[in-house]
Short mmCIF file of C-alpha atoms in Angstrom, two decimals:
data_model
loop_
_atom_site.label_atom_id
_atom_site.label_comp_id
_atom_site.label_asym_id
_atom_site.label_seq_id
_atom_site.Cartn_x
_atom_site.Cartn_y
_atom_site.Cartn_z
CA MET A 14 35.21 91.18 -202.28
CA HIS A 15 32.79 92.38 -199.25
CA ASP A 16 34.11 93.14 -196.13
CA THR A 17 31.90 90.65 -193.88
CA SER A 18 33.50 91.44 -190.42
CA LYS A 19 30.55 94.23 -189.72
CA TRP A 20 27.70 91.81 -190.69
CA PRO A 21 25.60 90.41 -187.84
CA GLN A 22 26.38 87.07 -186.48
CA GLU A 23 23.84 84.50 -186.88
CA THR A 24 22.96 84.55 -183.12
CA ASP A 25 22.27 88.13 -183.90
CA ILE A 26 19.86 87.95 -186.54
CA GLN A 27 18.21 85.23 -184.67
CA SER A 28 17.91 86.82 -181.57
CA ARG A 29 15.80 89.39 -183.34
CA TYR A 30 12.71 86.84 -183.65
CA MET A 31 10.84 85.87 -180.44
CA THR A 32 9.89 82.02 -181.12
CA MET A 33 8.23 79.72 -178.86
CA ASP A 34 11.46 77.72 -178.56
CA ARG A 35 13.63 81.54 -177.73
CA LEU A 36 11.29 82.36 -175.28
CA GLY A 37 11.41 79.16 -173.41
CA LEU A 38 8.24 78.00 -173.77
CA VAL A 39 7.29 73.93 -173.62
CA PRO A 40 4.59 73.30 -175.87
CA GLU A 41 3.15 70.28 -173.90
CA GLN A 42 2.40 72.94 -171.11
CA LEU A 43 0.30 75.24 -173.15
CA ASP A 44 -3.17 74.23 -173.69
CA PHE A 45 -4.80 76.47 -175.84
CA TYR A 46 -1.63 75.78 -178.56
CA GLN A 47 -2.17 71.97 -178.02
CA GLN A 48 -5.87 72.77 -179.21
CA LEU A 49 -5.05 74.74 -182.19
CA LEU A 50 -2.62 72.09 -183.37
CA SER A 51 -5.35 69.33 -183.39
CA CYS A 52 -7.31 71.65 -185.87
CA THR A 53 -5.66 69.70 -189.27
CA ASP A 54 -8.79 69.23 -191.37
CA ALA A 55 -10.18 71.60 -194.15
CA ASP A 56 -12.11 73.76 -191.96
CA GLY A 57 -9.03 74.14 -189.74
CA SER A 58 -8.86 78.01 -190.13
CA GLN A 59 -12.61 78.32 -189.16
CA ASP A 60 -12.08 75.76 -186.22
CA ARG A 61 -8.87 77.84 -184.98
CA GLN A 62 -10.99 81.03 -185.20
CA ARG A 63 -14.02 79.59 -183.01
CA LEU A 64 -11.40 77.99 -180.35
CA ALA A 65 -9.75 81.62 -180.22
CA LEU A 66 -13.22 83.27 -179.50
CA ARG A 67 -14.16 80.54 -176.91
CA TYR A 68 -10.51 80.76 -175.61
CA ARG A 69 -11.09 84.78 -175.06
CA GLU A 70 -14.37 84.09 -173.14
CA GLU A 71 -13.65 81.33 -171.09
CA GLY A 72 -10.07 80.00 -171.23
CA CYS A 73 -8.72 76.75 -171.89
CA GLY A 74 -7.55 74.36 -169.39
CA ARG A 75 -4.76 75.98 -167.42
CA ALA A 76 -4.61 78.76 -169.84
CA ARG A 77 -6.38 82.05 -169.55
CA PHE A 78 -6.80 84.91 -172.09
CA ILE A 79 -4.90 87.97 -170.85
CA ALA A 80 -7.19 90.96 -172.20
CA ASP A 81 -5.13 93.72 -170.45
CA PRO A 82 -1.41 93.21 -169.69
CA ALA A 83 -1.91 96.71 -167.35
CA ALA A 84 -4.42 94.45 -165.02
CA LEU A 85 -1.63 91.74 -164.65
CA PRO A 86 -0.21 91.71 -160.86
CA LEU A 87 3.20 93.88 -160.47
CA PRO A 88 5.70 93.95 -161.77
CA LEU A 89 4.06 92.49 -165.09
CA ALA A 90 1.46 95.60 -164.93
CA GLY A 91 4.31 97.65 -165.84
CA CYS A 92 6.62 96.07 -168.45
CA VAL A 93 4.60 97.50 -171.58
CA ALA A 94 5.90 101.19 -170.13
CA TRP A 95 9.40 99.80 -168.76
CA ARG A 96 10.07 98.34 -172.38
CA VAL A 97 9.87 102.05 -173.69
CA THR A 98 12.51 103.16 -170.54
CA LEU A 99 14.99 100.24 -171.03
CA GLN A 100 14.84 100.87 -174.64
CA ALA A 101 15.44 104.63 -174.37
CA MET A 102 18.30 104.10 -172.14
CA PRO A 103 21.07 105.71 -173.89
CA GLY A 104 24.71 104.44 -174.47
CA GLU A 105 26.64 101.74 -173.09
CA MET A 106 25.74 100.48 -169.65
CA SER A 107 27.70 97.29 -167.99
CA ARG A 108 25.90 94.15 -167.05
CA ASP A 109 25.87 95.41 -163.54
CA ALA A 110 24.36 98.50 -163.80
CA LEU A 111 21.51 96.81 -165.84
CA LEU A 112 21.19 94.09 -163.31
CA ALA A 113 20.85 96.69 -160.97
CA HIS A 114 18.09 98.49 -162.87
CA VAL A 115 16.43 95.23 -163.49
CA HIS A 116 16.43 94.30 -159.97
CA LEU A 117 14.93 97.96 -158.81
CA GLN A 118 12.46 97.28 -161.22
CA LEU A 119 11.31 93.79 -160.40
CA GLY A 120 11.80 94.16 -156.67
CA GLN A 121 13.48 90.92 -156.43
CA SER A 122 16.86 89.37 -158.47
CA LEU A 123 16.51 88.75 -161.82
CA ASP A 124 16.82 85.08 -161.37
CA THR A 125 14.11 84.83 -158.90
CA PHE A 126 11.44 86.65 -161.12
CA LEU A 127 12.33 84.12 -164.41
CA ALA A 128 12.13 81.30 -161.99
CA SER A 129 8.93 82.27 -160.40
CA ALA A 130 5.69 80.34 -161.13
CA SER A 131 3.89 83.81 -161.90
CA TRP A 132 6.28 84.72 -164.54
CA ARG A 133 6.18 81.49 -166.32
CA THR A 134 2.28 81.51 -165.99
CA ALA A 135 1.92 84.60 -167.13
CA GLN A 136 4.53 84.32 -170.16
CA ALA A 137 2.78 81.45 -171.40
CA ASP A 138 -0.78 82.86 -171.13
CA ILE A 139 0.67 86.23 -172.59
CA TRP A 140 2.13 84.16 -175.40
CA GLN A 141 -1.40 82.22 -176.17
CA SER A 142 -3.37 85.44 -176.02
CA ALA A 143 -1.11 86.62 -178.84
CA LEU A 144 -1.44 83.68 -180.81
CA ALA A 145 -5.39 83.77 -180.31
CA LEU A 146 -5.34 87.22 -181.74
CA LEU A 147 -3.04 86.13 -184.94
CA VAL A 148 -5.27 83.47 -185.82
CA MET A 149 -8.58 85.56 -185.80
CA HIS A 150 -8.96 86.70 -189.50
CA VAL A 151 -11.30 89.38 -188.67
CA PRO A 152 -10.03 90.94 -185.62
CA LEU A 153 -12.31 92.84 -182.88
CA PRO A 154 -11.56 96.44 -182.08
CA GLY A 155 -8.79 97.03 -180.27
CA ASP A 156 -6.93 93.60 -181.20
CA GLU A 157 -3.94 95.22 -182.89
CA ALA A 158 -3.29 97.39 -180.05
CA LEU A 159 -3.66 94.73 -177.27
CA LEU A 160 -1.42 92.54 -179.59
CA VAL A 161 1.33 95.32 -179.65
CA ARG A 162 0.78 95.40 -175.71
CA LEU A 163 1.19 91.62 -175.35
CA THR A 164 4.17 91.60 -177.87
CA ASP A 165 5.80 94.51 -175.63
CA VAL A 166 5.48 92.14 -172.20
CA LEU A 167 6.91 89.20 -173.84
CA ARG A 168 9.78 91.59 -175.21
CA VAL A 169 10.56 92.40 -171.47
CA GLY A 170 11.13 88.65 -170.63
CA TYR A 171 12.95 87.71 -173.76
CA PHE A 172 15.35 90.83 -172.62
CA LEU A 173 15.47 89.70 -169.36
CA ALA A 174 16.02 86.37 -170.13
CA ALA A 175 18.92 87.24 -172.52
CA LEU A 176 20.28 89.45 -169.58
CA ALA A 177 20.08 86.44 -167.10
CA GLY A 178 21.76 83.97 -169.39
CA GLY A 179 24.83 86.34 -169.76
CA ALA A 180 24.05 87.18 -173.30
CA GLY A 181 27.10 89.39 -174.79
CA GLY A 182 26.43 92.64 -176.21
CA LEU A 183 23.74 93.74 -173.92
CA ALA A 184 26.13 96.72 -172.89
CA ASP A 185 25.64 98.31 -176.17
CA HIS A 186 22.71 100.22 -176.88
CA ASP A 187 21.66 99.18 -180.13
CA ARG A 188 22.06 95.28 -179.00
CA ARG A 189 19.52 96.24 -176.35
CA LYS A 190 17.14 98.10 -178.59
CA ALA A 191 16.90 94.95 -180.75
CA LEU A 192 16.14 92.29 -178.31
CA LEU A 193 13.55 94.98 -176.72
CA GLY A 194 12.27 95.12 -180.28
CA ALA A 195 12.36 91.66 -181.39
CA MET A 196 9.32 90.31 -183.66
CA LEU A 197 7.27 87.73 -182.54
CA VAL A 198 7.09 84.80 -184.68
CA PRO A 199 4.20 82.01 -184.43
CA PRO A 200 4.61 78.75 -185.18
CA GLN A 201 3.89 78.04 -188.72
CA GLU A 202 1.63 75.04 -188.24
CA ILE A 203 -0.88 77.42 -186.61
CA VAL A 204 -0.64 80.59 -188.51
CA TRP A 205 0.49 79.06 -192.23
CA PRO A 206 -0.83 75.15 -192.01
CA GLY A 207 0.11 73.07 -194.84
CA GLN A 208 2.97 75.05 -195.77
#
């Protein structure tokens, strides 16, 4: 008989994956994503690539392509570096200590930041930019590095949302590290249609 008491809870496993739902994104508000969903014919893959290239150049409705997370307004511009700092914070940290650190970095309360139009718009644009990179069969030079940086910004937002939601276990270094290293999972219907 195996001792299952040390196995991760299902929610712990799920929290290691950033899906559109877990990020709190509303599909109907994602213009580029909605266009990708319309590519259902035999040439859907090529159509998705054409849409991705056009999105990069022109945007799509309300959505704009984020070519450089460092060009985002503060505090978003610092999220890639901040993720490294958050991941490196050693040992146990109380929720209050984490909230104080976050407040200092954001220059505002965590709830105010997460509710702001600037974060919600940036998060949607960043996620859709990452999605555009993922549908490209032949990435352009620098795309892989850009995808990593975009994902890092999403990871910080994912961690902050978990902290604001009172997620248990964030005092634990390994739990913080897992959230800040969560894998971006694109919608199956976009990257693996017909499966």
